[in-house]
């Protein structure tokens, strides 16, 4: 996690403008209701939190990331905004399970919603991570994934992969489609040259 610990120092200042409106769309697609619980996997610096809280739906958010540096920025953000509904813990998403979350947060919990933005293109064993995320959802719980897929590889693809330590060849939404019901996929209006491929959001419901 050394790279993301370092990256945390300039992650928001270099990327947030680019992804802001996509996070808004992702939060909309979460279709939150009062009292929902949400897990944000690979939450990084917590850039999704303001968009979830903007729903004003009294949602309890659990954010988790492997990088201590990214989480520290997330903790600063939560403290600065006095978001008492947000709880953060460190974990390797490859090992996430109901039992590991219970050990981390001190109570058994399954979630109404899960979100993972720009995580599955970065984390090794991403298919296992997707299964782990689904295992944390209640029946009929919904997962929203935002990520990038490079239909055509070019220099920008290579560059983004180097900077983000990502693999933009992963057909993440296709795997989500095979594992969920009520699947929805849409492309987001961000220039491929800026993010190394096509930015998409995909949504599925745990059957
Ligand atoms: C491109 S950033 C995305 C961060 C955040 N979701 C966002 O939208 O800005 C990728 C994140 O994946 C995290 N990450 C990488 N490997 C991980 C793993 N094995 N388990 C959990 N998080 C991981 C990194 O620390 C980083 O915060």
JSON list of C-alpha atoms and ligand atoms in Angstrom, two decimals:
[
{"chain": "A", "resi": 1, "resn": "UNK", "atom": "CA", "xyz": [0.00, 0.00, 0.00]},
{"chain": "A", "resi": 2, "resn": "UNK", "atom": "CA", "xyz": [3.05, 2.23, -0.05]},
{"chain": "A", "resi": 3, "resn": "UNK", "atom": "CA", "xyz": [2.06, 3.84, -3.33]},
{"chain": "A", "resi": 4, "resn": "UNK", "atom": "CA", "xyz": [-1.46, 4.75, -2.17]},
{"chain": "A", "resi": 5, "resn": "UNK", "atom": "CA", "xyz": [-0.09, 5.97, 1.17]},
{"chain": "A", "resi": 6, "resn": "UNK", "atom": "CA", "xyz": [2.01, 8.43, -0.84]},
{"chain": "A", "resi": 7, "resn": "UNK", "atom": "CA", "xyz": [-0.69, 9.11, -3.46]},
{"chain": "A", "resi": 8, "resn": "UNK", "atom": "CA", "xyz": [-3.08, 10.11, -0.64]},
{"chain": "A", "resi": 9, "resn": "UNK", "atom": "CA", "xyz": [-1.16, 13.38, -0.33]},
{"chain": "A", "resi": 10, "resn": "UNK", "atom": "CA", "xyz": [-2.19, 14.58, -3.80]},
{"chain": "A", "resi": 11, "resn": "UNK", "atom": "CA", "xyz": [-5.04, 12.22, -4.76]},
{"chain": "A", "resi": 12, "resn": "UNK", "atom": "CA", "xyz": [-7.94, 14.61, -4.14]},
{"chain": "A", "resi": 13, "resn": "UNK", "atom": "CA", "xyz": [-6.21, 17.69, -5.53]},
{"chain": "A", "resi": 14, "resn": "UNK", "atom": "CA", "xyz": [-5.28, 15.91, -8.76]},
{"chain": "A", "resi": 15, "resn": "UNK", "atom": "CA", "xyz": [-8.43, 13.85, -9.39]},
{"chain": "A", "resi": 16, "resn": "UNK", "atom": "CA", "xyz": [-11.48, 15.13, -7.59]},
{"chain": "A", "resi": 17, "resn": "UNK", "atom": "CA", "xyz": [-12.66, 17.62, -10.23]},
{"chain": "A", "resi": 18, "resn": "UNK", "atom": "CA", "xyz": [-12.60, 14.84, -12.79]},
{"chain": "A", "resi": 19, "resn": "UNK", "atom": "CA", "xyz": [-14.80, 12.40, -10.88]},
{"chain": "A", "resi": 20, "resn": "UNK", "atom": "CA", "xyz": [-17.09, 14.70, -8.89]},
{"chain": "A", "resi": 21, "resn": "UNK", "atom": "CA", "xyz": [-20.19, 14.46, -11.11]},
{"chain": "A", "resi": 22, "resn": "UNK", "atom": "CA", "xyz": [-19.77, 10.69, -11.53]},
{"chain": "A", "resi": 23, "resn": "UNK", "atom": "CA", "xyz": [-19.85, 10.27, -7.78]},
{"chain": "A", "resi": 24, "resn": "UNK", "atom": "CA", "xyz": [-23.11, 12.25, -7.72]},
{"chain": "A", "resi": 25, "resn": "UNK", "atom": "CA", "xyz": [-24.59, 9.88, -10.28]},
{"chain": "A", "resi": 26, "resn": "UNK", "atom": "CA", "xyz": [-23.36, 6.83, -8.37]},
{"chain": "A", "resi": 27, "resn": "UNK", "atom": "CA", "xyz": [-24.94, 8.15, -5.16]},
{"chain": "A", "resi": 28, "resn": "UNK", "atom": "CA", "xyz": [-28.22, 8.69, -7.01]},
{"chain": "A", "resi": 29, "resn": "UNK", "atom": "CA", "xyz": [-28.14, 5.10, -8.27]},
{"chain": "A", "resi": 30, "resn": "UNK", "atom": "CA", "xyz": [-27.66, 3.81, -4.73]},
{"chain": "A", "resi": 31, "resn": "UNK", "atom": "CA", "xyz": [-31.33, 4.63, -4.28]},
{"chain": "A", "resi": 32, "resn": "UNK", "atom": "CA", "xyz": [-30.92, 5.22, -0.56]},
{"chain": "A", "resi": 33, "resn": "UNK", "atom": "CA", "xyz": [-33.71, 5.13, 1.97]},
{"chain": "A", "resi": 34, "resn": "UNK", "atom": "CA", "xyz": [-33.91, 6.33, 5.56]},
{"chain": "A", "resi": 35, "resn": "UNK", "atom": "CA", "xyz": [-31.96, 4.10, 7.93]},
{"chain": "A", "resi": 36, "resn": "UNK", "atom": "CA", "xyz": [-29.95, 2.32, 5.27]},
{"chain": "A", "resi": 37, "resn": "UNK", "atom": "CA", "xyz": [-26.47, 1.00, 5.98]},
{"chain": "A", "resi": 38, "resn": "UNK", "atom": "CA", "xyz": [-23.80, 1.38, 3.29]},
{"chain": "A", "resi": 39, "resn": "UNK", "atom": "CA", "xyz": [-20.30, 0.00, 2.90]},
{"chain": "A", "resi": 40, "resn": "UNK", "atom": "CA", "xyz": [-17.82, 1.90, 0.71]},
{"chain": "A", "resi": 41, "resn": "UNK", "atom": "CA", "xyz": [-15.12, -0.61, -0.29]},
{"chain": "A", "resi": 42, "resn": "UNK", "atom": "CA", "xyz": [-11.71, 0.89, -1.14]},
{"chain": "A", "resi": 43, "resn": "UNK", "atom": "CA", "xyz": [-13.17, 4.21, 0.03]},
{"chain": "A", "resi": 44, "resn": "UNK", "atom": "CA", "xyz": [-9.80, 5.95, -0.26]},
{"chain": "A", "resi": 45, "resn": "UNK", "atom": "CA", "xyz": [-9.91, 9.54, 0.99]},
{"chain": "A", "resi": 46, "resn": "UNK", "atom": "CA", "xyz": [-13.69, 9.40, 1.41]},
{"chain": "A", "resi": 47, "resn": "UNK", "atom": "CA", "xyz": [-14.57, 11.31, -1.74]},
{"chain": "A", "resi": 48, "resn": "UNK", "atom": "CA", "xyz": [-17.96, 9.54, -1.99]},
{"chain": "A", "resi": 49, "resn": "UNK", "atom": "CA", "xyz": [-19.11, 10.46, 1.49]},
{"chain": "A", "resi": 50, "resn": "UNK", "atom": "CA", "xyz": [-20.41, 13.96, 0.77]},
{"chain": "A", "resi": 51, "resn": "UNK", "atom": "CA", "xyz": [-22.49, 12.63, -2.12]},
{"chain": "A", "resi": 52, "resn": "UNK", "atom": "CA", "xyz": [-24.06, 9.91, 0.01]},
{"chain": "A", "resi": 53, "resn": "UNK", "atom": "CA", "xyz": [-24.76, 12.35, 2.83]},
{"chain": "A", "resi": 54, "resn": "UNK", "atom": "CA", "xyz": [-26.30, 14.78, 0.33]},
{"chain": "A", "resi": 55, "resn": "UNK", "atom": "CA", "xyz": [-29.20, 12.32, 0.06]},
{"chain": "A", "resi": 56, "resn": "UNK", "atom": "CA", "xyz": [-30.16, 13.37, 3.63]},
{"chain": "A", "resi": 57, "resn": "UNK", "atom": "CA", "xyz": [-31.45, 9.85, 4.18]},
{"chain": "A", "resi": 58, "resn": "UNK", "atom": "CA", "xyz": [-29.94, 9.22, 7.59]},
{"chain": "A", "resi": 59, "resn": "UNK", "atom": "CA", "xyz": [-27.60, 6.56, 6.20]},
{"chain": "A", "resi": 60, "resn": "UNK", "atom": "CA", "xyz": [-24.90, 4.90, 8.31]},
{"chain": "A", "resi": 61, "resn": "UNK", "atom": "CA", "xyz": [-21.73, 4.60, 6.25]},
{"chain": "A", "resi": 62, "resn": "UNK", "atom": "CA", "xyz": [-18.84, 2.21, 6.81]},
{"chain": "A", "resi": 63, "resn": "UNK", "atom": "CA", "xyz": [-15.76, 3.00, 4.74]},
{"chain": "A", "resi": 64, "resn": "UNK", "atom": "CA", "xyz": [-12.85, 0.62, 4.39]},
{"chain": "A", "resi": 65, "resn": "UNK", "atom": "CA", "xyz": [-9.52, 0.74, 2.59]},
{"chain": "A", "resi": 66, "resn": "UNK", "atom": "CA", "xyz": [-6.19, -1.06, 2.76]},
{"chain": "A", "resi": 67, "resn": "UNK", "atom": "CA", "xyz": [-4.06, 2.07, 2.67]},
{"chain": "A", "resi": 68, "resn": "UNK", "atom": "CA", "xyz": [-3.46, 3.73, 6.05]},
{"chain": "A", "resi": 69, "resn": "UNK", "atom": "CA", "xyz": [-2.58, 6.97, 4.24]},
{"chain": "A", "resi": 70, "resn": "UNK", "atom": "CA", "xyz": [-5.83, 7.12, 2.25]},
{"chain": "A", "resi": 71, "resn": "UNK", "atom": "CA", "xyz": [-7.83, 6.27, 5.37]},
{"chain": "A", "resi": 72, "resn": "UNK", "atom": "CA", "xyz": [-6.11, 9.01, 7.34]},
{"chain": "A", "resi": 73, "resn": "UNK", "atom": "CA", "xyz": [-7.30, 11.57, 4.77]},
{"chain": "A", "resi": 74, "resn": "UNK", "atom": "CA", "xyz": [-10.75, 10.03, 5.03]},
{"chain": "A", "resi": 75, "resn": "UNK", "atom": "CA", "xyz": [-10.67, 10.36, 8.82]},
{"chain": "A", "resi": 76, "resn": "UNK", "atom": "CA", "xyz": [-9.62, 14.01, 8.55]},
{"chain": "A", "resi": 77, "resn": "UNK", "atom": "CA", "xyz": [-12.52, 14.67, 6.17]},
{"chain": "A", "resi": 78, "resn": "UNK", "atom": "CA", "xyz": [-15.03, 12.97, 8.48]},
{"chain": "A", "resi": 79, "resn": "UNK", "atom": "CA", "xyz": [-13.73, 14.87, 11.52]},
{"chain": "A", "resi": 80, "resn": "UNK", "atom": "CA", "xyz": [-13.69, 18.21, 9.68]},
{"chain": "A", "resi": 81, "resn": "UNK", "atom": "CA", "xyz": [-17.31, 17.79, 8.61]},
{"chain": "A", "resi": 82, "resn": "UNK", "atom": "CA", "xyz": [-18.40, 16.22, 11.92]},
{"chain": "A", "resi": 83, "resn": "UNK", "atom": "CA", "xyz": [-20.03, 13.36, 10.04]},
{"chain": "A", "resi": 84, "resn": "UNK", "atom": "CA", "xyz": [-21.01, 11.21, 13.02]},
{"chain": "A", "resi": 85, "resn": "UNK", "atom": "CA", "xyz": [-22.70, 8.65, 10.77]},
{"chain": "A", "resi": 86, "resn": "UNK", "atom": "CA", "xyz": [-19.42, 7.54, 9.14]},
{"chain": "A", "resi": 87, "resn": "UNK", "atom": "CA", "xyz": [-17.11, 4.85, 10.52]},
{"chain": "A", "resi": 88, "resn": "UNK", "atom": "CA", "xyz": [-13.82, 3.87, 8.92]},
{"chain": "A", "resi": 89, "resn": "UNK", "atom": "CA", "xyz": [-11.71, 0.75, 9.27]},
{"chain": "A", "resi": 90, "resn": "UNK", "atom": "CA", "xyz": [-8.67, -0.70, 7.55]},
{"chain": "A", "resi": 91, "resn": "UNK", "atom": "CA", "xyz": [-8.98, -3.94, 5.62]},
{"chain": "A", "resi": 92, "resn": "UNK", "atom": "CA", "xyz": [-7.70, -5.79, 2.60]},
{"chain": "A", "resi": 93, "resn": "UNK", "atom": "CA", "xyz": [-10.80, -6.15, 0.41]},
{"chain": "A", "resi": 94, "resn": "UNK", "atom": "CA", "xyz": [-9.58, -9.59, -0.66]},
{"chain": "A", "resi": 95, "resn": "UNK", "atom": "CA", "xyz": [-10.29, -10.79, 2.89]},
{"chain": "A", "resi": 96, "resn": "UNK", "atom": "CA", "xyz": [-13.59, -8.99, 3.50]},
{"chain": "A", "resi": 97, "resn": "UNK", "atom": "CA", "xyz": [-16.38, -11.18, 4.88]},
{"chain": "A", "resi": 98, "resn": "UNK", "atom": "CA", "xyz": [-19.26, -10.76, 7.32]},
{"chain": "A", "resi": 99, "resn": "UNK", "atom": "CA", "xyz": [-16.96, -12.18, 10.02]},
{"chain": "A", "resi": 100, "resn": "UNK", "atom": "CA", "xyz": [-14.07, -9.81, 9.23]},
{"chain": "A", "resi": 101, "resn": "UNK", "atom": "CA", "xyz": [-16.41, -6.81, 9.23]},
{"chain": "A", "resi": 102, "resn": "UNK", "atom": "CA", "xyz": [-17.92, -7.92, 12.54]},
{"chain": "A", "resi": 103, "resn": "UNK", "atom": "CA", "xyz": [-14.42, -8.18, 14.01]},
{"chain": "A", "resi": 104, "resn": "UNK", "atom": "CA", "xyz": [-13.56, -4.71, 12.70]},
{"chain": "A", "resi": 105, "resn": "UNK", "atom": "CA", "xyz": [-16.70, -2.84, 13.75]},
{"chain": "A", "resi": 106, "resn": "UNK", "atom": "CA", "xyz": [-17.58, -4.80, 16.87]},
{"chain": "A", "resi": 107, "resn": "UNK", "atom": "CA", "xyz": [-21.05, -6.00, 15.85]},
{"chain": "A", "resi": 108, "resn": "UNK", "atom": "CA", "xyz": [-22.58, -8.30, 13.24]},
{"chain": "A", "resi": 109, "resn": "UNK", "atom": "CA", "xyz": [-23.77, -6.29, 10.27]},
{"chain": "A", "resi": 110, "resn": "UNK", "atom": "CA", "xyz": [-25.03, -6.83, 6.74]},
{"chain": "A", "resi": 111, "resn": "UNK", "atom": "CA", "xyz": [-25.51, -3.83, 4.47]},
{"chain": "A", "resi": 112, "resn": "UNK", "atom": "CA", "xyz": [-28.40, -2.46, 2.43]},
{"chain": "A", "resi": 113, "resn": "UNK", "atom": "CA", "xyz": [-26.04, -0.91, -0.07]},
{"chain": "A", "resi": 114, "resn": "UNK", "atom": "CA", "xyz": [-22.40, -1.20, -1.20]},
{"chain": "A", "resi": 115, "resn": "UNK", "atom": "CA", "xyz": [-20.34, 1.07, -3.38]},
{"chain": "A", "resi": 116, "resn": "UNK", "atom": "CA", "xyz": [-16.89, 0.64, -4.89]},
{"chain": "A", "resi": 117, "resn": "UNK", "atom": "CA", "xyz": [-15.50, 3.48, -6.99]},
{"chain": "A", "resi": 118, "resn": "UNK", "atom": "CA", "xyz": [-12.25, 2.91, -8.91]},
{"chain": "A", "resi": 119, "resn": "UNK", "atom": "CA", "xyz": [-11.38, 0.02, -6.62]},
{"chain": "A", "resi": 120, "resn": "UNK", "atom": "CA", "xyz": [-11.95, -3.12, -8.68]},
{"chain": "A", "resi": 121, "resn": "UNK", "atom": "CA", "xyz": [-9.59, -2.01, -11.44]},
{"chain": "A", "resi": 122, "resn": "UNK", "atom": "CA", "xyz": [-6.87, -1.60, -8.81]},
{"chain": "A", "resi": 123, "resn": "UNK", "atom": "CA", "xyz": [-7.26, -4.45, -6.33]},
{"chain": "A", "resi": 124, "resn": "UNK", "atom": "CA", "xyz": [-5.75, -7.84, -7.29]},
{"chain": "A", "resi": 125, "resn": "UNK", "atom": "CA", "xyz": [-8.21, -10.79, -7.36]},
{"chain": "A", "resi": 126, "resn": "UNK", "atom": "CA", "xyz": [-11.02, -8.38, -8.17]},
{"chain": "A", "resi": 127, "resn": "UNK", "atom": "CA", "xyz": [-13.55, -11.14, -8.92]},
{"chain": "A", "resi": 128, "resn": "UNK", "atom": "CA", "xyz": [-13.06, -12.50, -5.42]},
{"chain": "A", "resi": 129, "resn": "UNK", "atom": "CA", "xyz": [-13.45, -8.97, -4.06]},
{"chain": "A", "resi": 130, "resn": "UNK", "atom": "CA", "xyz": [-16.72, -8.58, -5.94]},
{"chain": "A", "resi": 131, "resn": "UNK", "atom": "CA", "xyz": [-17.96, -11.82, -4.35]},
{"chain": "A", "resi": 132, "resn": "UNK", "atom": "CA", "xyz": [-16.79, -10.57, -0.97]},
{"chain": "A", "resi": 133, "resn": "UNK", "atom": "CA", "xyz": [-18.77, -7.35, -1.45]},
{"chain": "A", "resi": 134, "resn": "UNK", "atom": "CA", "xyz": [-21.89, -9.30, -2.38]},
{"chain": "A", "resi": 135, "resn": "UNK", "atom": "CA", "xyz": [-21.44, -11.47, 0.72]},
{"chain": "A", "resi": 136, "resn": "UNK", "atom": "CA", "xyz": [-21.73, -8.32, 2.86]},
{"chain": "A", "resi": 137, "resn": "UNK", "atom": "CA", "xyz": [-25.11, -7.35, 1.42]},
{"chain": "A", "resi": 138, "resn": "UNK", "atom": "CA", "xyz": [-28.54, -8.23, 2.74]},
{"chain": "A", "resi": 139, "resn": "UNK", "atom": "CA", "xyz": [-30.81, -10.10, 0.32]},
{"chain": "A", "resi": 140, "resn": "UNK", "atom": "CA", "xyz": [-32.03, -7.57, -2.25]},
{"chain": "A", "resi": 141, "resn": "UNK", "atom": "CA", "xyz": [-29.17, -5.28, -1.27]},
{"chain": "A", "resi": 142, "resn": "UNK", "atom": "CA", "xyz": [-27.75, -3.19, -4.07]},
{"chain": "A", "resi": 143, "resn": "UNK", "atom": "CA", "xyz": [-24.16, -2.65, -5.21]},
{"chain": "A", "resi": 144, "resn": "UNK", "atom": "CA", "xyz": [-22.96, 0.30, -7.31]},
{"chain": "A", "resi": 145, "resn": "UNK", "atom": "CA", "xyz": [-19.61, 0.05, -9.08]},
{"chain": "A", "resi": 146, "resn": "UNK", "atom": "CA", "xyz": [-17.86, 2.91, -10.85]},
{"chain": "A", "resi": 147, "resn": "UNK", "atom": "CA", "xyz": [-14.77, 2.06, -12.84]},
{"chain": "A", "resi": 148, "resn": "UNK", "atom": "CA", "xyz": [-12.90, 2.41, -16.12]},
{"chain": "A", "resi": 149, "resn": "UNK", "atom": "CA", "xyz": [-12.63, -0.01, -19.02]},
{"chain": "A", "resi": 150, "resn": "UNK", "atom": "CA", "xyz": [-10.25, 0.61, -21.91]},
{"chain": "A", "resi": 151, "resn": "UNK", "atom": "CA", "xyz": [-12.03, -0.54, -25.07]},
{"chain": "A", "resi": 152, "resn": "UNK", "atom": "CA", "xyz": [-9.10, 0.80, -27.05]},
{"chain": "A", "resi": 153, "resn": "UNK", "atom": "CA", "xyz": [-5.76, 0.98, -25.36]},
{"chain": "A", "resi": 154, "resn": "UNK", "atom": "CA", "xyz": [-3.63, 4.04, -25.97]},
{"chain": "A", "resi": 155, "resn": "UNK", "atom": "CA", "xyz": [-0.93, 6.08, -24.26]},
{"chain": "A", "resi": 156, "resn": "UNK", "atom": "CA", "xyz": [-3.44, 7.50, -21.74]},
{"chain": "A", "resi": 157, "resn": "UNK", "atom": "CA", "xyz": [-4.48, 3.98, -20.76]},
{"chain": "A", "resi": 158, "resn": "UNK", "atom": "CA", "xyz": [-0.89, 3.08, -20.10]},
{"chain": "A", "resi": 159, "resn": "UNK", "atom": "CA", "xyz": [-0.32, 6.29, -18.11]},
{"chain": "A", "resi": 160, "resn": "UNK", "atom": "CA", "xyz": [-3.41, 5.93, -15.92]},
{"chain": "A", "resi": 161, "resn": "UNK", "atom": "CA", "xyz": [-2.55, 2.29, -15.24]},
{"chain": "A", "resi": 162, "resn": "UNK", "atom": "CA", "xyz": [0.94, 3.34, -14.14]},
{"chain": "A", "resi": 163, "resn": "UNK", "atom": "CA", "xyz": [-0.28, 6.18, -11.92]},
{"chain": "A", "resi": 164, "resn": "UNK", "atom": "CA", "xyz": [-3.21, 4.33, -10.36]},
{"chain": "A", "resi": 165, "resn": "UNK", "atom": "CA", "xyz": [-1.54, 0.88, -10.34]},
{"chain": "A", "resi": 166, "resn": "UNK", "atom": "CA", "xyz": [-4.66, -0.23, -12.22]},
{"chain": "A", "resi": 167, "resn": "UNK", "atom": "CA", "xyz": [-5.60, -2.75, -14.88]},
{"chain": "A", "resi": 168, "resn": "UNK", "atom": "CA", "xyz": [-8.13, -1.19, -17.25]},
{"chain": "A", "resi": 169, "resn": "UNK", "atom": "CA", "xyz": [-8.72, -4.43, -19.18]},
{"chain": "A", "resi": 170, "resn": "UNK", "atom": "CA", "xyz": [-11.03, -5.88, -16.54]},
{"chain": "A", "resi": 171, "resn": "UNK", "atom": "CA", "xyz": [-14.61, -6.44, -17.71]},
{"chain": "A", "resi": 172, "resn": "UNK", "atom": "CA", "xyz": [-15.97, -5.73, -14.27]},
{"chain": "A", "resi": 173, "resn": "UNK", "atom": "CA", "xyz": [-19.54, -4.89, -15.25]},
{"chain": "A", "resi": 174, "resn": "UNK", "atom": "CA", "xyz": [-19.91, -8.16, -17.15]},
{"chain": "A", "resi": 175, "resn": "UNK", "atom": "CA", "xyz": [-19.01, -10.15, -14.06]},
{"chain": "A", "resi": 176, "resn": "UNK", "atom": "CA", "xyz": [-21.36, -8.05, -11.96]},
{"chain": "A", "resi": 177, "resn": "UNK", "atom": "CA", "xyz": [-24.12, -8.79, -14.47]},
{"chain": "A", "resi": 178, "resn": "UNK", "atom": "CA", "xyz": [-23.63, -12.55, -14.10]},
{"chain": "A", "resi": 179, "resn": "UNK", "atom": "CA", "xyz": [-23.80, -12.35, -10.29]},
{"chain": "A", "resi": 180, "resn": "UNK", "atom": "CA", "xyz": [-26.72, -9.99, -9.70]},
{"chain": "A", "resi": 181, "resn": "UNK", "atom": "CA", "xyz": [-30.28, -9.25, -10.81]},
{"chain": "A", "resi": 182, "resn": "UNK", "atom": "CA", "xyz": [-31.83, -5.92, -11.95]},
{"chain": "A", "resi": 183, "resn": "UNK", "atom": "CA", "xyz": [-28.53, -5.11, -13.62]},
{"chain": "A", "resi": 184, "resn": "UNK", "atom": "CA", "xyz": [-27.99, -1.62, -15.01]},
{"chain": "A", "resi": 185, "resn": "UNK", "atom": "CA", "xyz": [-24.97, -0.17, -16.82]},
{"chain": "A", "resi": 186, "resn": "UNK", "atom": "CA", "xyz": [-24.29, 3.28, -18.21]},
{"chain": "A", "resi": 187, "resn": "UNK", "atom": "CA", "xyz": [-21.30, 5.25, -19.40]},
{"chain": "A", "resi": 188, "resn": "UNK", "atom": "CA", "xyz": [-20.45, 8.43, -17.56]},
{"chain": "A", "resi": 189, "resn": "UNK", "atom": "CA", "xyz": [-19.65, 11.68, -19.36]},
{"chain": "A", "resi": 190, "resn": "UNK", "atom": "CA", "xyz": [-15.90, 11.86, -18.75]},
{"chain": "A", "resi": 191, "resn": "UNK", "atom": "CA", "xyz": [-13.47, 12.01, -21.66]},
{"chain": "A", "resi": 192, "resn": "UNK", "atom": "CA", "xyz": [-11.67, 8.65, -22.12]},
{"chain": "A", "resi": 193, "resn": "UNK", "atom": "CA", "xyz": [-8.42, 10.54, -22.70]},
{"chain": "A", "resi": 194, "resn": "UNK", "atom": "CA", "xyz": [-8.65, 11.86, -19.12]},
{"chain": "A", "resi": 195, "resn": "UNK", "atom": "CA", "xyz": [-9.19, 8.50, -17.38]},
{"chain": "A", "resi": 196, "resn": "UNK", "atom": "CA", "xyz": [-7.56, 6.00, -19.74]},
{"chain": "A", "resi": 197, "resn": "UNK", "atom": "CA", "xyz": [-10.78, 4.45, -21.01]},
{"chain": "A", "resi": 198, "resn": "UNK", "atom": "CA", "xyz": [-14.54, 4.67, -20.64]},
{"chain": "A", "resi": 199, "resn": "UNK", "atom": "CA", "xyz": [-15.82, 5.50, -17.20]},
{"chain": "A", "resi": 200, "resn": "UNK", "atom": "CA", "xyz": [-18.94, 3.52, -16.36]},
{"chain": "A", "resi": 201, "resn": "UNK", "atom": "CA", "xyz": [-21.34, 2.89, -13.53]},
{"chain": "A", "resi": 202, "resn": "UNK", "atom": "CA", "xyz": [-22.88, -0.53, -13.05]},
{"chain": "A", "resi": 203, "resn": "UNK", "atom": "CA", "xyz": [-25.57, -1.50, -10.56]},
{"chain": "A", "resi": 204, "resn": "UNK", "atom": "CA", "xyz": [-26.83, -4.91, -9.49]},
{"chain": "A", "resi": 205, "resn": "UNK", "atom": "CA", "xyz": [-29.08, -6.36, -6.81]},
{"chain": "A", "resi": 206, "resn": "UNK", "atom": "CA", "xyz": [-28.12, -9.36, -4.70]},
{"chain": "A", "resi": 207, "resn": "UNK", "atom": "CA", "xyz": [-30.53, -12.11, -5.64]},
{"chain": "B", "resi": 1, "resn": "LIG", "atom": "C1", "xyz": [-8.09, 4.69, -7.39]},
{"chain": "B", "resi": 1, "resn": "LIG", "atom": "S1", "xyz": [-8.27, 4.62, -5.64]},
{"chain": "B", "resi": 1, "resn": "LIG", "atom": "C2", "xyz": [-10.02, 4.86, -5.41]},
{"chain": "B", "resi": 1, "resn": "LIG", "atom": "C3", "xyz": [-10.34, 5.46, -4.07]},
{"chain": "B", "resi": 1, "resn": "LIG", "atom": "C4", "xyz": [-11.79, 5.89, -3.87]},
{"chain": "B", "resi": 1, "resn": "LIG", "atom": "N1", "xyz": [-12.72, 4.78, -3.95]},
{"chain": "B", "resi": 1, "resn": "LIG", "atom": "C5", "xyz": [-12.18, 6.95, -4.85]},
{"chain": "B", "resi": 1, "resn": "LIG", "atom": "O1", "xyz": [-13.19, 6.79, -5.52]},
{"chain": "B", "resi": 1, "resn": "LIG", "atom": "O2", "xyz": [-11.51, 7.96, -4.92]},
{"chain": "B", "resi": 1, "resn": "LIG", "atom": "C6", "xyz": [-8.06, 2.91, -5.32]},
{"chain": "B", "resi": 1, "resn": "LIG", "atom": "C7", "xyz": [-8.17, 2.58, -3.84]},
{"chain": "B", "resi": 1, "resn": "LIG", "atom": "O3", "xyz": [-8.07, 1.15, -3.69]},
{"chain": "B", "resi": 1, "resn": "LIG", "atom": "C8", "xyz": [-7.38, 0.92, -2.47]},
{"chain": "B", "resi": 1, "resn": "LIG", "atom": "N2", "xyz": [-6.89, -0.46, -2.46]},
{"chain": "B", "resi": 1, "resn": "LIG", "atom": "C9", "xyz": [-5.92, -1.01, -3.21]},
{"chain": "B", "resi": 1, "resn": "LIG", "atom": "N3", "xyz": [-5.76, -2.31, -2.91]},
{"chain": "B", "resi": 1, "resn": "LIG", "atom": "C10", "xyz": [-6.68, -2.59, -1.94]},
{"chain": "B", "resi": 1, "resn": "LIG", "atom": "C11", "xyz": [-7.03, -3.77, -1.23]},
{"chain": "B", "resi": 1, "resn": "LIG", "atom": "N4", "xyz": [-6.38, -4.92, -1.44]},
{"chain": "B", "resi": 1, "resn": "LIG", "atom": "N5", "xyz": [-8.02, -3.70, -0.33]},
{"chain": "B", "resi": 1, "resn": "LIG", "atom": "C12", "xyz": [-8.67, -2.52, -0.10]},
{"chain": "B", "resi": 1, "resn": "LIG", "atom": "N6", "xyz": [-8.38, -1.38, -0.73]},
{"chain": "B", "resi": 1, "resn": "LIG", "atom": "C13", "xyz": [-7.40, -1.41, -1.65]},
{"chain": "B", "resi": 1, "resn": "LIG", "atom": "C14", "xyz": [-6.28, 1.97, -2.49]},
{"chain": "B", "resi": 1, "resn": "LIG", "atom": "O4", "xyz": [-5.72, 2.16, -1.21]},
{"chain": "B", "resi": 1, "resn": "LIG", "atom": "C15", "xyz": [-7.06, 3.18, -2.99]},
{"chain": "B", "resi": 1, "resn": "LIG", "atom": "O5", "xyz": [-7.62, 3.92, -1.93]}
]
